[in-house]
Amino acid sequence: DQQVKQNSPSLSVQEGRISILNCDYTNSMFDYFLWYKKYPAEGPTFLISISSIKDKNEDGRFTVFLNKSAKHLSLHIVPSQPGDSAVYFCAARDSGGSNYKLTFGKGTLLTVNP
Amino acid sequence: DTGVSQDPRHKITKRGQNVTFRCDPISEHNRLYWYRQTLGQGPEFLTYFQNEAQLEKSRLLSDRFSAERPKGSFSTLEIQRTEQGDSAMYLCASSNSGTGRLGYEQYFGPGTRLTVT
């Protein structure tokens, strides 16, 4: 069963516009969420994270929003740049199980067009 | 900070052969993780070390897989009697649970792509 779901396999946006990547989860024990970016032939790169006690975390052009009641989080990138084109993974930590294992979604391919 | 490194980057082997991969974590990081990623999927957890102790193993880690982290520094992942289903990207990550740090953010290496023919 897929506990972390990224239902959009791909997203295409114009340079300068907002990119919104979505993630849903089913496990109520998840208490920490992370976004990673992955370029081809490279490992995932940590972008931004959020604790379940918060509903928003911002770092430069990247903002993550968490809606615990809906079990939904989103990553906003404003403004989008061509260099942001990559696969974005949502990941979550389970406070009830292993303290340190991350569970990942399948990823969303973001393409930012010049 | 040189980041997480993995060696080799690519490995092609014949079915039935043994392979070993190496991971060097970020030097001050005490936690080390192995994940496996197949096409169209996100990374899947395999195993986790805190210093030299292997504290958790996924059910994905069959008895053909073994991982070690001697002296709490680098780690090796060995796959014995490889099968075509083992073809995947093997990712290593590390994190730091030092003073004031949660250590939940994991930093990944570039991965080792294994192809079993």
mmCIF file of C-alpha atoms in Angstrom:
data_model
loop_
_atom_site.group_PDB
_atom_site.id
_atom_site.type_symbol
_atom_site.label_atom_id
_atom_site.label_comp_id
_atom_site.label_asym_id
_atom_site.label_seq_id
_atom_site.Cartn_x
_atom_site.Cartn_y
_atom_site.Cartn_z
ATOM 1 C CA ASP A 1 0.000 0.000 0.000
ATOM 2 C CA GLN A 2 1.256 3.419 -0.974
ATOM 3 C CA GLN A 3 1.318 5.496 2.224
ATOM 4 C CA VAL A 4 2.668 8.578 0.438
ATOM 5 C CA LYS A 5 0.971 9.424 -2.823
ATOM 6 C CA GLN A 6 1.943 11.885 -5.512
ATOM 7 C CA ASN A 7 -0.930 11.555 -7.921
ATOM 8 C CA SER A 8 0.467 13.788 -10.662
ATOM 9 C CA PRO A 9 3.277 12.021 -12.509
ATOM 10 C CA SER A 10 4.177 15.238 -14.317
ATOM 11 C CA LEU A 11 3.619 18.987 -14.284
ATOM 12 C CA SER A 12 4.566 21.625 -16.836
ATOM 13 C CA VAL A 13 4.715 25.358 -16.048
ATOM 14 C CA GLN A 14 6.045 28.514 -17.657
ATOM 15 C CA GLU A 15 9.148 30.220 -16.332
ATOM 16 C CA GLY A 16 8.247 32.872 -13.772
ATOM 17 C CA ARG A 17 4.933 31.284 -12.837
ATOM 18 C CA ILE A 18 4.099 29.297 -9.722
ATOM 19 C CA SER A 19 4.666 25.533 -9.554
ATOM 20 C CA ILE A 20 2.478 23.619 -7.114
ATOM 21 C CA LEU A 21 3.354 20.012 -6.376
ATOM 22 C CA ASN A 22 0.956 17.971 -4.286
ATOM 23 C CA CYS A 23 1.333 15.046 -1.932
ATOM 24 C CA ASP A 24 -1.207 13.036 0.061
ATOM 25 C CA TYR A 25 -0.543 10.579 2.846
ATOM 26 C CA THR A 26 -2.555 7.950 4.661
ATOM 27 C CA ASN A 27 -0.521 7.208 7.802
ATOM 28 C CA SER A 28 -1.652 9.326 10.764
ATOM 29 C CA MET A 29 1.627 8.586 12.524
ATOM 30 C CA PHE A 30 3.648 10.602 10.025
ATOM 31 C CA ASP A 31 4.956 13.643 11.890
ATOM 32 C CA TYR A 32 7.681 15.088 9.674
ATOM 33 C CA PHE A 33 7.606 15.696 5.955
ATOM 34 C CA LEU A 34 10.349 16.435 3.464
ATOM 35 C CA TRP A 35 10.664 17.367 -0.190
ATOM 36 C CA TYR A 36 13.551 16.207 -2.328
ATOM 37 C CA LYS A 37 14.554 17.169 -5.849
ATOM 38 C CA LYS A 38 16.259 14.700 -8.170
ATOM 39 C CA TYR A 39 18.083 15.325 -11.423
ATOM 40 C CA PRO A 40 18.825 12.412 -13.788
ATOM 41 C CA ALA A 41 21.845 10.320 -12.781
ATOM 42 C CA GLU A 42 22.070 12.061 -9.392
ATOM 43 C CA GLY A 43 20.818 11.213 -5.928
ATOM 44 C CA PRO A 44 17.882 13.087 -4.369
ATOM 45 C CA THR A 45 18.750 16.511 -2.941
ATOM 46 C CA PHE A 46 17.012 17.722 0.219
ATOM 47 C CA LEU A 47 14.941 20.856 -0.405
ATOM 48 C CA ILE A 48 12.715 21.729 2.517
ATOM 49 C CA SER A 49 10.918 20.067 5.400
ATOM 50 C CA ILE A 50 8.044 20.683 7.786
ATOM 51 C CA SER A 51 7.058 19.325 11.162
ATOM 52 C CA SER A 52 3.468 18.270 11.763
ATOM 53 C CA ILE A 53 3.144 20.954 14.435
ATOM 54 C CA LYS A 54 3.409 23.621 11.745
ATOM 55 C CA ASP A 55 1.288 24.396 8.724
ATOM 56 C CA LYS A 56 3.808 26.351 6.671
ATOM 57 C CA ASN A 57 7.551 26.544 6.175
ATOM 58 C CA GLU A 58 9.270 28.901 3.769
ATOM 59 C CA ASP A 59 12.799 28.943 2.373
ATOM 60 C CA GLY A 60 13.455 31.405 -0.394
ATOM 61 C CA ARG A 61 11.416 30.493 -3.460
ATOM 62 C CA PHE A 62 10.178 27.284 -1.823
ATOM 63 C CA THR A 63 7.220 27.035 0.556
ATOM 64 C CA VAL A 64 5.693 23.872 1.933
ATOM 65 C CA PHE A 65 2.127 23.853 3.249
ATOM 66 C CA LEU A 66 0.725 21.116 5.475
ATOM 67 C CA ASN A 67 -2.973 20.390 6.012
ATOM 68 C CA LYS A 68 -3.053 17.692 8.675
ATOM 69 C CA SER A 69 -6.816 17.252 8.682
ATOM 70 C CA ALA A 70 -6.742 16.528 4.948
ATOM 71 C CA LYS A 71 -3.464 14.594 5.177
ATOM 72 C CA HIS A 72 -2.167 16.754 2.361
ATOM 73 C CA LEU A 73 0.929 18.785 1.732
ATOM 74 C CA SER A 74 2.070 20.887 -1.152
ATOM 75 C CA LEU A 75 5.289 22.464 -2.358
ATOM 76 C CA HIS A 76 5.078 25.894 -3.968
ATOM 77 C CA ILE A 77 7.915 27.217 -6.095
ATOM 78 C CA VAL A 78 7.699 30.926 -6.924
ATOM 79 C CA PRO A 79 8.931 32.049 -9.362
ATOM 80 C CA SER A 80 9.684 28.861 -11.251
ATOM 81 C CA GLN A 81 12.984 28.697 -13.138
ATOM 82 C CA PRO A 82 14.147 26.307 -15.888
ATOM 83 C CA GLY A 83 16.755 24.934 -13.473
ATOM 84 C CA ASP A 84 13.905 23.722 -11.263
ATOM 85 C CA SER A 85 13.068 21.094 -13.879
ATOM 86 C CA ALA A 86 13.547 17.790 -12.060
ATOM 87 C CA VAL A 87 11.647 14.986 -10.323
ATOM 88 C CA TYR A 88 10.295 16.042 -6.931
ATOM 89 C CA PHE A 89 9.724 13.478 -4.202
ATOM 90 C CA CYS A 90 7.596 13.887 -1.124
ATOM 91 C CA ALA A 91 8.773 11.870 1.897
ATOM 92 C CA ALA A 92 7.515 11.308 5.434
ATOM 93 C CA ARG A 93 8.808 10.053 8.774
ATOM 94 C CA ASP A 94 6.716 7.658 10.853
ATOM 95 C CA SER A 95 6.862 8.552 14.544
ATOM 96 C CA GLY A 96 5.254 5.250 15.471
ATOM 97 C CA GLY A 97 7.703 2.953 13.740
ATOM 98 C CA SER A 98 11.334 3.349 12.910
ATOM 99 C CA ASN A 99 12.418 6.755 14.029
ATOM 100 C CA TYR A 100 14.491 7.385 10.983
ATOM 101 C CA LYS A 101 13.143 5.546 7.975
ATOM 102 C CA LEU A 102 11.629 7.779 5.309
ATOM 103 C CA THR A 103 8.704 6.701 3.140
ATOM 104 C CA PHE A 104 8.717 8.266 -0.325
ATOM 105 C CA GLY A 105 6.081 8.948 -2.945
ATOM 106 C CA LYS A 106 6.652 8.009 -6.572
ATOM 107 C CA GLY A 107 7.626 11.519 -7.575
ATOM 108 C CA THR A 108 6.367 14.261 -9.889
ATOM 109 C CA LEU A 109 8.364 15.351 -12.932
ATOM 110 C CA LEU A 110 8.348 19.151 -13.089
ATOM 111 C CA THR A 111 9.208 20.819 -16.387
ATOM 112 C CA VAL A 112 9.683 24.580 -16.384
ATOM 113 C CA ASN A 113 9.540 25.982 -19.896
ATOM 114 C CA PRO A 114 11.522 29.123 -20.786
ATOM 115 C CA ASP B 1 31.749 19.083 3.470
ATOM 116 C CA THR B 2 32.322 16.696 0.578
ATOM 117 C CA GLY B 3 28.874 15.108 0.612
ATOM 118 C CA VAL B 4 27.935 11.448 0.463
ATOM 119 C CA SER B 5 29.944 9.428 -2.041
ATOM 120 C CA GLN B 6 29.197 6.020 -3.505
ATOM 121 C CA ASP B 7 31.334 3.608 -5.459
ATOM 122 C CA PRO B 8 30.973 2.332 -8.111
ATOM 123 C CA ARG B 9 28.492 4.561 -9.908
ATOM 124 C CA HIS B 10 27.550 1.787 -12.314
ATOM 125 C CA LYS B 11 27.847 -1.986 -12.082
ATOM 126 C CA ILE B 12 26.888 -4.548 -14.700
ATOM 127 C CA THR B 13 26.998 -8.153 -13.559
ATOM 128 C CA LYS B 14 25.775 -11.519 -14.663
ATOM 129 C CA ARG B 15 23.032 -13.305 -12.804
ATOM 130 C CA GLY B 16 24.403 -15.378 -9.965
ATOM 131 C CA GLN B 17 27.446 -13.212 -9.318
ATOM 132 C CA ASN B 18 28.105 -11.359 -6.064
ATOM 133 C CA VAL B 19 28.448 -7.569 -5.982
ATOM 134 C CA THR B 20 29.536 -5.122 -3.284
ATOM 135 C CA PHE B 21 28.854 -1.415 -3.117
ATOM 136 C CA ARG B 22 30.513 1.158 -0.897
ATOM 137 C CA CYS B 23 29.140 4.317 0.691
ATOM 138 C CA ASP B 24 31.109 7.054 2.423
ATOM 139 C CA PRO B 25 28.766 9.302 4.426
ATOM 140 C CA ILE B 26 29.276 12.941 5.361
ATOM 141 C CA SER B 27 32.051 12.754 7.933
ATOM 142 C CA GLU B 28 30.221 13.978 11.043
ATOM 143 C CA HIS B 29 27.022 12.055 10.326
ATOM 144 C CA ASN B 30 26.338 9.166 12.691
ATOM 145 C CA ARG B 31 23.378 7.674 10.824
ATOM 146 C CA LEU B 32 23.601 5.870 7.513
ATOM 147 C CA TYR B 33 20.811 4.464 5.355
ATOM 148 C CA TRP B 34 20.499 2.304 2.272
ATOM 149 C CA TYR B 35 17.583 2.667 -0.136
ATOM 150 C CA ARG B 36 16.700 1.050 -3.444
ATOM 151 C CA GLN B 37 14.991 2.859 -6.295
ATOM 152 C CA THR B 38 13.462 1.236 -9.350
ATOM 153 C CA LEU B 39 12.071 2.940 -12.444
ATOM 154 C CA GLY B 40 8.996 5.035 -11.736
ATOM 155 C CA GLN B 41 9.213 4.543 -7.977
ATOM 156 C CA GLY B 42 10.525 6.573 -5.099
ATOM 157 C CA PRO B 43 13.395 5.322 -2.956
ATOM 158 C CA GLU B 44 12.468 2.346 -0.764
ATOM 159 C CA PHE B 45 14.131 1.852 2.614
ATOM 160 C CA LEU B 46 16.452 -1.141 2.966
ATOM 161 C CA THR B 47 18.428 -0.720 6.179
ATOM 162 C CA TYR B 48 19.725 1.786 8.719
ATOM 163 C CA PHE B 49 22.839 2.126 10.896
ATOM 164 C CA GLN B 50 23.443 4.286 13.907
ATOM 165 C CA ASN B 51 27.221 4.411 14.180
ATOM 166 C CA GLU B 52 28.282 0.775 13.623
ATOM 167 C CA ALA B 53 25.019 -0.808 14.800
ATOM 168 C CA GLN B 54 22.517 -1.997 12.193
ATOM 169 C CA LEU B 55 19.241 -1.069 13.888
ATOM 170 C CA GLU B 56 16.623 -1.864 11.286
ATOM 171 C CA LYS B 57 16.230 -3.948 8.161
ATOM 172 C CA SER B 58 13.349 -3.863 5.715
ATOM 173 C CA ARG B 59 11.620 -7.042 4.635
ATOM 174 C CA LEU B 60 12.875 -6.056 1.166
ATOM 175 C CA LEU B 61 16.341 -7.029 2.388
ATOM 176 C CA SER B 62 16.377 -10.754 1.652
ATOM 177 C CA ASP B 63 19.020 -13.073 3.070
ATOM 178 C CA ARG B 64 21.057 -12.532 -0.109
ATOM 179 C CA PHE B 65 21.651 -8.944 1.011
ATOM 180 C CA SER B 66 24.039 -7.972 3.780
ATOM 181 C CA ALA B 67 25.194 -4.579 4.939
ATOM 182 C CA GLU B 68 27.972 -3.561 7.271
ATOM 183 C CA ARG B 69 29.324 -0.369 8.745
ATOM 184 C CA PRO B 70 32.568 -1.271 10.499
ATOM 185 C CA LYS B 71 33.869 1.406 12.865
ATOM 186 C CA GLY B 72 30.830 3.544 12.157
ATOM 187 C CA SER B 73 32.336 5.184 9.114
ATOM 188 C CA PHE B 74 31.857 3.854 5.557
ATOM 189 C CA SER B 75 29.331 1.152 4.780
ATOM 190 C CA THR B 76 29.163 -1.716 2.315
ATOM 191 C CA LEU B 77 26.130 -3.396 0.801
ATOM 192 C CA GLU B 78 26.692 -6.869 -0.640
ATOM 193 C CA ILE B 79 24.271 -8.782 -2.817
ATOM 194 C CA GLN B 80 24.988 -12.478 -3.233
ATOM 195 C CA ARG B 81 23.759 -14.599 -6.136
ATOM 196 C CA THR B 82 22.306 -11.609 -7.951
ATOM 197 C CA GLU B 83 18.992 -11.925 -9.768
ATOM 198 C CA GLN B 84 17.576 -9.811 -12.588
ATOM 199 C CA GLY B 85 15.064 -8.376 -10.122
ATOM 200 C CA ASP B 86 17.946 -6.836 -8.198
ATOM 201 C CA SER B 87 18.536 -4.379 -11.038
ATOM 202 C CA ALA B 88 17.947 -0.951 -9.522
ATOM 203 C CA MET B 89 19.603 2.207 -8.266
ATOM 204 C CA TYR B 90 21.053 1.669 -4.790
ATOM 205 C CA LEU B 91 21.143 4.911 -2.818
ATOM 206 C CA CYS B 92 23.014 5.677 0.362
ATOM 207 C CA ALA B 93 22.080 8.547 2.663
ATOM 208 C CA SER B 94 23.367 9.928 5.937
ATOM 209 C CA SER B 95 22.089 12.225 8.652
ATOM 210 C CA ASN B 96 23.325 13.824 11.848
ATOM 211 C CA SER B 97 21.614 13.518 15.200
ATOM 212 C CA GLY B 98 24.069 15.724 17.031
ATOM 213 C CA THR B 99 23.179 18.266 19.697
ATOM 214 C CA GLY B 100 20.118 20.274 18.755
ATOM 215 C CA ARG B 101 19.516 18.331 15.591
ATOM 216 C CA LEU B 102 16.547 16.125 14.879
ATOM 217 C CA GLY B 103 18.498 14.316 12.204
ATOM 218 C CA TYR B 104 15.421 13.680 10.104
ATOM 219 C CA GLU B 105 16.892 15.308 6.995
ATOM 220 C CA GLN B 106 18.807 12.688 5.067
ATOM 221 C CA TYR B 107 21.466 13.600 2.522
ATOM 222 C CA PHE B 108 21.837 11.253 -0.409
ATOM 223 C CA GLY B 109 24.774 10.129 -2.491
ATOM 224 C CA PRO B 110 24.649 9.825 -6.291
ATOM 225 C CA GLY B 111 23.722 6.152 -6.150
ATOM 226 C CA THR B 112 25.064 2.952 -7.700
ATOM 227 C CA ARG B 113 23.118 1.720 -10.718
ATOM 228 C CA LEU B 114 23.135 -2.089 -10.816
ATOM 229 C CA THR B 115 22.234 -3.972 -13.970
ATOM 230 C CA VAL B 116 21.966 -7.750 -13.725
ATOM 231 C CA THR B 117 22.048 -9.500 -17.109
#
